[in-house]
mmCIF file of N, CA and C in Angstrom:
data_model
loop_
_atom_site.group_PDB
_atom_site.id
_atom_site.type_symbol
_atom_site.label_atom_id
_atom_site.label_comp_id
_atom_site.label_asym_id
_atom_site.label_seq_id
_atom_site.Cartn_x
_atom_site.Cartn_y
_atom_site.Cartn_z
ATOM 1 N N MET A 87 120.103 119.272 108.323
ATOM 2 C CA MET A 87 119.395 118.804 107.155
ATOM 3 C C MET A 87 117.902 118.911 107.460
ATOM 4 N N GLN A 88 117.217 119.705 106.714
ATOM 5 C CA GLN A 88 115.843 120.086 107.018
ATOM 6 C C GLN A 88 114.828 118.942 106.896
ATOM 7 N N HIS A 89 114.878 118.136 105.858
ATOM 8 C CA HIS A 89 113.848 117.129 105.616
ATOM 9 C C HIS A 89 114.336 115.702 105.858
ATOM 10 N N ARG A 90 115.357 115.539 106.670
ATOM 11 C CA ARG A 90 115.886 114.199 106.906
ATOM 12 C C ARG A 90 114.869 113.360 107.664
ATOM 13 N N PRO A 91 114.899 112.053 107.456
ATOM 14 C CA PRO A 91 113.983 111.177 108.198
ATOM 15 C C PRO A 91 114.299 111.227 109.696
ATOM 16 N N LEU A 92 113.276 111.257 110.506
ATOM 17 C CA LEU A 92 113.432 111.223 111.956
ATOM 18 C C LEU A 92 113.190 109.773 112.393
ATOM 19 N N ILE A 93 114.263 109.048 112.581
ATOM 20 C CA ILE A 93 114.192 107.618 112.856
ATOM 21 C C ILE A 93 114.207 107.386 114.362
ATOM 22 N N LYS A 94 113.109 106.820 114.889
ATOM 23 C CA LYS A 94 113.071 106.448 116.306
ATOM 24 C C LYS A 94 113.750 105.098 116.497
ATOM 25 N N THR A 95 113.281 104.102 115.754
ATOM 26 C CA THR A 95 113.891 102.772 115.772
ATOM 27 C C THR A 95 113.871 102.209 114.360
ATOM 28 N N ALA A 96 114.818 101.306 114.101
ATOM 29 C CA ALA A 96 114.891 100.633 112.807
ATOM 30 C C ALA A 96 115.757 99.384 112.966
ATOM 31 N N ILE A 97 115.551 98.436 112.093
ATOM 32 C CA ILE A 97 116.335 97.207 112.085
ATOM 33 C C ILE A 97 117.335 97.290 110.929
ATOM 34 N N PRO A 98 118.639 97.192 111.228
ATOM 35 C CA PRO A 98 119.629 97.156 110.144
ATOM 36 C C PRO A 98 119.456 95.879 109.318
ATOM 37 N N LYS A 99 119.286 96.038 108.033
ATOM 38 C CA LYS A 99 119.129 94.904 107.122
ATOM 39 C C LYS A 99 120.445 94.573 106.424
ATOM 40 N N ARG A 100 121.194 95.618 106.105
ATOM 41 C CA ARG A 100 122.488 95.460 105.433
ATOM 42 C C ARG A 100 123.374 96.642 105.803
ATOM 43 N N ARG A 101 124.672 96.410 105.665
ATOM 44 C CA ARG A 101 125.636 97.495 105.872
ATOM 45 C C ARG A 101 126.732 97.323 104.830
ATOM 46 N N TYR A 102 127.150 98.447 104.271
ATOM 47 C CA TYR A 102 128.164 98.439 103.223
ATOM 48 C C TYR A 102 129.271 99.433 103.568
ATOM 49 N N GLN A 103 130.477 99.148 103.088
ATOM 50 C CA GLN A 103 131.580 100.113 103.117
ATOM 51 C C GLN A 103 131.851 100.469 101.670
ATOM 52 N N ILE A 104 131.784 101.757 101.353
ATOM 53 C CA ILE A 104 131.989 102.242 99.993
ATOM 54 C C ILE A 104 132.878 103.473 100.084
ATOM 55 N N GLY A 105 134.122 103.333 99.684
ATOM 56 C CA GLY A 105 135.056 104.450 99.815
ATOM 57 C C GLY A 105 135.133 104.886 101.259
ATOM 58 N N ASN A 106 134.978 106.176 101.496
ATOM 59 C CA ASN A 106 135.040 106.735 102.850
ATOM 60 C C ASN A 106 133.659 106.834 103.507
ATOM 61 N N TYR A 107 132.734 105.995 103.095
ATOM 62 C CA TYR A 107 131.372 106.021 103.626
ATOM 63 C C TYR A 107 130.935 104.632 104.079
ATOM 64 N N THR A 108 130.110 104.620 105.093
ATOM 65 C CA THR A 108 129.350 103.436 105.463
ATOM 66 C C THR A 108 127.918 103.714 105.040
ATOM 67 N N ALA A 109 127.309 102.735 104.401
ATOM 68 C CA ALA A 109 125.914 102.863 103.999
ATOM 69 C C ALA A 109 125.119 101.816 104.778
ATOM 70 N N ALA A 110 124.156 102.274 105.575
ATOM 71 C CA ALA A 110 123.337 101.388 106.396
ATOM 72 C C ALA A 110 121.929 101.321 105.819
ATOM 73 N N LEU A 111 121.510 100.108 105.447
ATOM 74 C CA LEU A 111 120.169 99.910 104.913
ATOM 75 C C LEU A 111 119.272 99.477 106.063
ATOM 76 N N LEU A 112 118.278 100.280 106.338
ATOM 77 C CA LEU A 112 117.380 100.075 107.467
ATOM 78 C C LEU A 112 115.992 99.657 107.002
ATOM 79 N N GLY A 113 115.347 98.821 107.786
ATOM 80 C CA GLY A 113 113.975 98.402 107.541
ATOM 81 C C GLY A 113 113.199 98.409 108.850
ATOM 82 N N GLU A 114 111.935 98.083 108.789
ATOM 83 C CA GLU A 114 111.069 98.061 109.972
ATOM 84 C C GLU A 114 111.238 99.357 110.780
ATOM 85 N N ILE A 115 111.028 100.457 110.107
ATOM 86 C CA ILE A 115 111.342 101.792 110.619
ATOM 87 C C ILE A 115 110.150 102.408 111.338
ATOM 88 N N ASP A 116 110.420 102.853 112.544
ATOM 89 C CA ASP A 116 109.450 103.651 113.296
ATOM 90 C C ASP A 116 109.976 105.078 113.243
ATOM 91 N N SER A 117 109.238 105.949 112.577
ATOM 92 C CA SER A 117 109.739 107.313 112.385
ATOM 93 C C SER A 117 108.985 108.303 113.257
ATOM 94 N N GLY A 118 109.679 109.396 113.551
ATOM 95 C CA GLY A 118 109.097 110.466 114.346
ATOM 96 C C GLY A 118 108.586 111.606 113.496
ATOM 97 N N ASP A 119 108.479 111.370 112.181
ATOM 98 C CA ASP A 119 107.940 112.407 111.306
ATOM 99 C C ASP A 119 106.638 111.911 110.681
ATOM 100 N N HIS A 120 106.084 112.658 109.790
ATOM 101 C CA HIS A 120 104.796 112.335 109.182
ATOM 102 C C HIS A 120 104.883 111.248 108.126
ATOM 103 N N GLN A 121 106.082 110.821 107.760
ATOM 104 C CA GLN A 121 106.279 109.868 106.676
ATOM 105 C C GLN A 121 106.387 108.439 107.201
ATOM 106 N N SER A 122 105.905 107.502 106.408
ATOM 107 C CA SER A 122 106.027 106.077 106.708
ATOM 108 C C SER A 122 107.028 105.482 105.714
ATOM 109 N N TYR A 123 108.084 104.859 106.236
ATOM 110 C CA TYR A 123 109.177 104.364 105.402
ATOM 111 C C TYR A 123 109.178 102.844 105.305
ATOM 112 N N ARG A 124 109.480 102.336 104.122
ATOM 113 C CA ARG A 124 109.702 100.900 103.927
ATOM 114 C C ARG A 124 111.178 100.595 104.177
ATOM 115 N N TYR A 125 112.055 101.362 103.505
ATOM 116 C CA TYR A 125 113.508 101.218 103.664
ATOM 117 C C TYR A 125 114.155 102.589 103.624
ATOM 118 N N ILE A 126 115.319 102.678 104.261
ATOM 119 C CA ILE A 126 116.164 103.870 104.169
ATOM 120 C C ILE A 126 117.602 103.395 104.031
ATOM 121 N N LEU A 127 118.339 103.960 103.083
ATOM 122 C CA LEU A 127 119.779 103.746 102.992
ATOM 123 C C LEU A 127 120.427 105.053 103.413
ATOM 124 N N ALA A 128 121.087 105.020 104.581
ATOM 125 C CA ALA A 128 121.723 106.215 105.144
ATOM 126 C C ALA A 128 123.226 106.149 104.876
ATOM 127 N N TRP A 129 123.768 107.225 104.315
ATOM 128 C CA TRP A 129 125.191 107.322 103.970
ATOM 129 C C TRP A 129 125.905 108.162 105.026
ATOM 130 N N ILE A 130 126.891 107.537 105.700
ATOM 131 C CA ILE A 130 127.594 108.176 106.809
ATOM 132 C C ILE A 130 129.084 108.229 106.491
ATOM 133 N N PRO A 131 129.694 109.420 106.480
ATOM 134 C CA PRO A 131 131.135 109.501 106.256
ATOM 135 C C PRO A 131 131.895 108.801 107.386
ATOM 136 N N THR A 132 132.976 108.136 107.037
ATOM 137 C CA THR A 132 133.806 107.451 108.020
ATOM 138 C C THR A 132 134.238 108.427 109.113
ATOM 139 N N GLY A 133 134.072 107.995 110.353
ATOM 140 C CA GLY A 133 134.470 108.818 111.486
ATOM 141 C C GLY A 133 133.411 109.794 111.960
ATOM 142 N N GLN A 134 132.275 109.839 111.297
ATOM 143 C CA GLN A 134 131.194 110.732 111.703
ATOM 144 C C GLN A 134 129.996 109.912 112.184
ATOM 145 N N ARG A 135 129.072 110.556 112.844
ATOM 146 C CA ARG A 135 127.892 109.879 113.374
ATOM 147 C C ARG A 135 126.640 110.128 112.544
ATOM 148 N N ASP A 136 126.568 111.282 111.911
ATOM 149 C CA ASP A 136 125.344 111.668 111.209
ATOM 150 C C ASP A 136 125.449 111.439 109.708
ATOM 151 N N PRO A 137 124.393 110.872 109.128
ATOM 152 C CA PRO A 137 124.371 110.690 107.677
ATOM 153 C C PRO A 137 124.376 112.034 106.936
ATOM 154 N N VAL A 138 124.943 112.012 105.733
ATOM 155 C CA VAL A 138 124.937 113.191 104.873
ATOM 156 C C VAL A 138 123.977 113.015 103.696
ATOM 157 N N LEU A 139 123.474 111.787 103.533
ATOM 158 C CA LEU A 139 122.568 111.489 102.432
ATOM 159 C C LEU A 139 121.652 110.341 102.853
ATOM 160 N N TYR A 140 120.382 110.476 102.507
ATOM 161 C CA TYR A 140 119.406 109.409 102.718
ATOM 162 C C TYR A 140 118.746 109.097 101.383
ATOM 163 N N VAL A 141 118.614 107.816 101.087
ATOM 164 C CA VAL A 141 117.778 107.374 99.975
ATOM 165 C C VAL A 141 116.651 106.583 100.639
ATOM 166 N N CYS A 142 115.420 106.981 100.366
ATOM 167 C CA CYS A 142 114.266 106.435 101.086
ATOM 168 C C CYS A 142 113.258 105.796 100.146
ATOM 169 N N ALA A 143 112.709 104.662 100.583
ATOM 170 C CA ALA A 143 111.515 104.085 99.966
ATOM 171 C C ALA A 143 110.410 104.363 100.970
ATOM 172 N N GLU A 144 109.507 105.238 100.619
ATOM 173 C CA GLU A 144 108.462 105.648 101.550
ATOM 174 C C GLU A 144 107.094 105.365 100.960
ATOM 175 N N HIS A 145 106.147 105.109 101.840
ATOM 176 C CA HIS A 145 104.781 104.844 101.398
ATOM 177 C C HIS A 145 104.197 106.092 100.743
ATOM 178 N N THR A 146 103.621 105.908 99.583
ATOM 179 C CA THR A 146 102.952 106.990 98.875
ATOM 180 C C THR A 146 101.624 107.281 99.583
ATOM 181 N N PRO A 147 101.289 108.551 99.759
ATOM 182 C CA PRO A 147 99.978 108.861 100.350
ATOM 183 C C PRO A 147 98.857 108.221 99.525
ATOM 184 N N PRO A 148 97.796 107.776 100.188
ATOM 185 C CA PRO A 148 96.712 107.066 99.489
ATOM 186 C C PRO A 148 96.150 107.800 98.273
ATOM 187 N N ASN A 149 96.033 109.104 98.343
ATOM 188 C CA ASN A 149 95.461 109.856 97.217
ATOM 189 C C ASN A 149 96.434 110.036 96.054
ATOM 190 N N GLU A 150 97.689 109.542 96.185
ATOM 191 C CA GLU A 150 98.690 109.675 95.121
ATOM 192 C C GLU A 150 99.194 108.318 94.625
ATOM 193 N N ARG A 151 98.467 107.246 94.875
ATOM 194 C CA ARG A 151 98.953 105.896 94.580
ATOM 195 C C ARG A 151 98.684 105.411 93.164
ATOM 196 N N ALA A 152 98.254 106.246 92.263
ATOM 197 C CA ALA A 152 97.979 105.816 90.894
ATOM 198 C C ALA A 152 99.222 105.233 90.230
ATOM 199 N N ASP A 153 100.415 105.758 90.560
ATOM 200 C CA ASP A 153 101.656 105.283 89.951
ATOM 201 C C ASP A 153 102.377 104.240 90.794
ATOM 202 N N GLY A 154 101.901 103.974 92.007
ATOM 203 C CA GLY A 154 102.532 102.952 92.832
ATOM 204 C C GLY A 154 102.434 103.266 94.305
ATOM 205 N N ALA A 155 102.688 102.258 95.114
ATOM 206 C CA ALA A 155 102.523 102.365 96.568
ATOM 207 C C ALA A 155 103.735 102.962 97.281
ATOM 208 N N TYR A 156 104.865 103.114 96.564
ATOM 209 C CA TYR A 156 106.089 103.616 97.204
ATOM 210 C C TYR A 156 106.743 104.689 96.352
ATOM 211 N N ARG A 157 107.362 105.646 97.051
ATOM 212 C CA ARG A 157 108.134 106.701 96.381
ATOM 213 C C ARG A 157 109.605 106.509 96.720
ATOM 214 N N LEU A 158 110.453 106.775 95.754
ATOM 215 C CA LEU A 158 111.894 106.776 95.960
ATOM 216 C C LEU A 158 112.318 108.231 96.104
ATOM 217 N N ARG A 159 112.852 108.569 97.286
ATOM 218 C CA ARG A 159 113.202 109.964 97.571
ATOM 219 C C ARG A 159 114.633 110.048 98.066
ATOM 220 N N VAL A 160 115.329 111.112 97.657
ATOM 221 C CA VAL A 160 116.670 111.397 98.169
ATOM 222 C C VAL A 160 116.620 112.682 98.991
ATOM 223 N N VAL A 161 117.399 112.672 100.079
ATOM 224 C CA VAL A 161 117.462 113.829 100.970
ATOM 225 C C VAL A 161 118.925 114.062 101.324
ATOM 226 N N ASN A 162 119.385 115.288 101.116
ATOM 227 C CA ASN A 162 120.701 115.698 101.610
ATOM 228 C C ASN A 162 120.600 117.153 102.063
ATOM 229 N N GLU A 163 121.715 117.749 102.347
ATOM 230 C CA GLU A 163 121.730 119.113 102.876
ATOM 231 C C GLU A 163 121.104 120.116 101.913
ATOM 232 N N ASN A 164 121.219 119.856 100.613
ATOM 233 C CA ASN A 164 120.781 120.825 99.608
ATOM 234 C C ASN A 164 119.428 120.554 98.977
ATOM 235 N N MET A 165 118.894 119.339 99.170
ATOM 236 C CA MET A 165 117.662 119.025 98.450
ATOM 237 C C MET A 165 116.901 117.878 99.103
ATOM 238 N N THR A 166 115.657 117.819 98.778
ATOM 239 C CA THR A 166 114.826 116.641 99.004
ATOM 240 C C THR A 166 113.986 116.497 97.747
ATOM 241 N N GLU A 167 114.073 115.321 97.120
ATOM 242 C CA GLU A 167 113.399 115.180 95.839
ATOM 243 C C GLU A 167 112.899 113.756 95.651
ATOM 244 N N VAL A 168 111.644 113.630 95.229
ATOM 245 C CA VAL A 168 111.089 112.338 94.848
ATOM 246 C C VAL A 168 111.537 112.062 93.416
ATOM 247 N N LEU A 169 112.221 110.925 93.227
ATOM 248 C CA LEU A 169 112.755 110.590 91.916
ATOM 249 C C LEU A 169 111.857 109.657 91.125
ATOM 250 N N ASP A 170 111.071 108.847 91.837
ATOM 251 C CA ASP A 170 110.240 107.868 91.139
ATOM 252 C C ASP A 170 109.149 107.382 92.084
ATOM 253 N N THR A 171 108.095 106.855 91.517
ATOM 254 C CA THR A 171 107.014 106.224 92.273
ATOM 255 C C THR A 171 106.713 104.894 91.616
ATOM 256 N N GLY A 172 106.587 103.851 92.423
ATOM 257 C CA GLY A 172 106.263 102.536 91.883
ATOM 258 C C GLY A 172 106.209 101.487 92.969
ATOM 259 N N ASP A 173 105.600 100.370 92.651
ATOM 260 C CA ASP A 173 105.490 99.268 93.601
ATOM 261 C C ASP A 173 106.832 98.558 93.814
ATOM 262 N N ARG A 174 107.741 98.649 92.842
ATOM 263 C CA ARG A 174 109.007 97.918 92.923
ATOM 264 C C ARG A 174 109.888 98.343 94.092
ATOM 265 N N TRP A 175 109.676 99.542 94.645
ATOM 266 C CA TRP A 175 110.528 100.023 95.740
ATOM 267 C C TRP A 175 110.233 99.302 97.056
ATOM 268 N N SER A 176 109.230 98.426 97.071
ATOM 269 C CA SER A 176 108.962 97.621 98.265
ATOM 270 C C SER A 176 109.887 96.406 98.336
ATOM 271 N N ASP A 177 110.563 96.086 97.237
ATOM 272 C CA ASP A 177 111.465 94.940 97.182
ATOM 273 C C ASP A 177 112.858 95.332 97.668
ATOM 274 N N LEU A 178 113.375 94.610 98.649
ATOM 275 C CA LEU A 178 114.673 94.935 99.248
ATOM 276 C C LEU A 178 115.797 94.961 98.221
ATOM 277 N N GLU A 179 115.879 93.952 97.372
ATOM 278 C CA GLU A 179 116.971 93.871 96.380
ATOM 279 C C GLU A 179 116.909 95.035 95.392
ATOM 280 N N THR A 180 115.722 95.316 94.890
ATOM 281 C CA THR A 180 115.550 96.399 93.916
ATOM 282 C C THR A 180 115.900 97.738 94.554
ATOM 283 N N PHE A 181 115.391 97.968 95.764
ATOM 284 C CA PHE A 181 115.697 99.218 96.450
ATOM 285 C C PHE A 181 117.190 99.343 96.727
ATOM 286 N N ALA A 182 117.807 98.289 97.263
ATOM 287 C CA ALA A 182 119.231 98.345 97.618
ATOM 288 C C ALA A 182 120.092 98.684 96.400
ATOM 289 N N GLU A 183 119.826 98.027 95.286
ATOM 290 C CA GLU A 183 120.604 98.277 94.071
ATOM 291 C C GLU A 183 120.489 99.734 93.621
ATOM 292 N N GLN A 184 119.269 100.242 93.568
ATOM 293 C CA GLN A 184 119.056 101.617 93.119
ATOM 294 C C GLN A 184 119.595 102.631 94.122
ATOM 295 N N ALA A 185 119.388 102.378 95.419
ATOM 296 C CA ALA A 185 119.846 103.309 96.454
ATOM 297 C C ALA A 185 121.374 103.391 96.486
ATOM 298 N N LEU A 186 122.041 102.268 96.304
ATOM 299 C CA LEU A 186 123.507 102.276 96.242
ATOM 300 C C LEU A 186 123.986 103.066 95.027
ATOM 301 N N ASP A 187 123.365 102.814 93.883
ATOM 302 C CA ASP A 187 123.747 103.513 92.653
ATOM 303 C C ASP A 187 123.538 105.023 92.788
ATOM 304 N N LEU A 188 122.392 105.426 93.313
ATOM 305 C CA LEU A 188 122.111 106.860 93.489
ATOM 306 C C LEU A 188 123.118 107.511 94.440
ATOM 307 N N GLY A 189 123.348 106.875 95.575
ATOM 308 C CA GLY A 189 124.280 107.427 96.549
ATOM 309 C C GLY A 189 125.680 107.558 95.986
ATOM 310 N N MET A 190 126.127 106.535 95.278
ATOM 311 C CA MET A 190 127.471 106.579 94.693
ATOM 312 C C MET A 190 127.588 107.714 93.672
ATOM 313 N N GLN A 191 126.548 107.909 92.878
ATOM 314 C CA GLN A 191 126.557 109.011 91.916
ATOM 315 C C GLN A 191 126.597 110.357 92.630
ATOM 316 N N MET A 192 125.741 110.527 93.613
ATOM 317 C CA MET A 192 125.630 111.816 94.294
ATOM 318 C C MET A 192 126.863 112.163 95.121
ATOM 319 N N LEU A 193 127.560 111.147 95.617
ATOM 320 C CA LEU A 193 128.737 111.379 96.462
ATOM 321 C C LEU A 193 130.055 111.225 95.698
ATOM 322 N N GLY A 194 129.968 111.025 94.393
ATOM 323 C CA GLY A 194 131.172 110.913 93.572
ATOM 324 C C GLY A 194 131.978 109.657 93.848
ATOM 325 N N LEU A 195 131.292 108.549 94.052
ATOM 326 C CA LEU A 195 131.961 107.293 94.403
ATOM 327 C C LEU A 195 131.842 106.234 93.311
ATOM 328 N N MET A 196 131.627 106.629 92.091
ATOM 329 C CA MET A 196 131.374 105.669 91.016
ATOM 330 C C MET A 196 132.521 104.683 90.805
ATOM 331 N N GLN A 197 133.739 105.047 91.164
ATOM 332 C CA GLN A 197 134.880 104.143 90.998
ATOM 333 C C GLN A 197 135.162 103.331 92.262
ATOM 334 N N ALA A 198 134.435 103.588 93.332
ATOM 335 C CA ALA A 198 134.679 102.904 94.608
ATOM 336 C C ALA A 198 134.112 101.484 94.582
ATOM 337 N N ARG A 199 134.742 100.625 95.373
ATOM 338 C CA ARG A 199 134.296 99.239 95.508
ATOM 339 C C ARG A 199 133.240 99.164 96.624
ATOM 340 N N ILE A 200 132.240 98.332 96.415
ATOM 341 C CA ILE A 200 131.207 98.102 97.428
ATOM 342 C C ILE A 200 131.572 96.834 98.197
ATOM 343 N N ASP A 201 131.785 96.974 99.499
ATOM 344 C CA ASP A 201 132.018 95.822 100.369
ATOM 345 C C ASP A 201 130.812 95.666 101.269
ATOM 346 N N ARG A 202 130.126 94.550 101.155
ATOM 347 C CA ARG A 202 128.981 94.291 102.023
ATOM 348 C C ARG A 202 129.484 93.749 103.362
ATOM 349 N N LEU A 203 129.111 94.430 104.435
ATOM 350 C CA LEU A 203 129.576 94.060 105.776
ATOM 351 C C LEU A 203 128.540 93.254 106.542
ATOM 352 N N LEU A 204 127.275 93.433 106.235
ATOM 353 C CA LEU A 204 126.181 92.748 106.934
ATOM 354 C C LEU A 204 125.116 92.358 105.950
#
């Protein structure tokens, strides 16, 4: 995956089981790439180690902050795309709700139950 976040360290904030995926919501992220992240929801297929989808709340570059301090971005094998910019992505609850919804849509899990593990 070409544009995936390079995570050096992060603190797990929440963990979910959704169908055949575990979704780990990370905060306090130290990244090895040029991006600064507020939160990342990483989607990992059961039995695998590497995520197949990331939903990220990342700091907007200073010269692009007219619409907000954070960008909501999705990254998978086929794409990396900023979906929205706004201050609301700094809120854990707001980000978690949207990131879960996006991931479920993209992975075809709309009928799956969300079990919060952590």
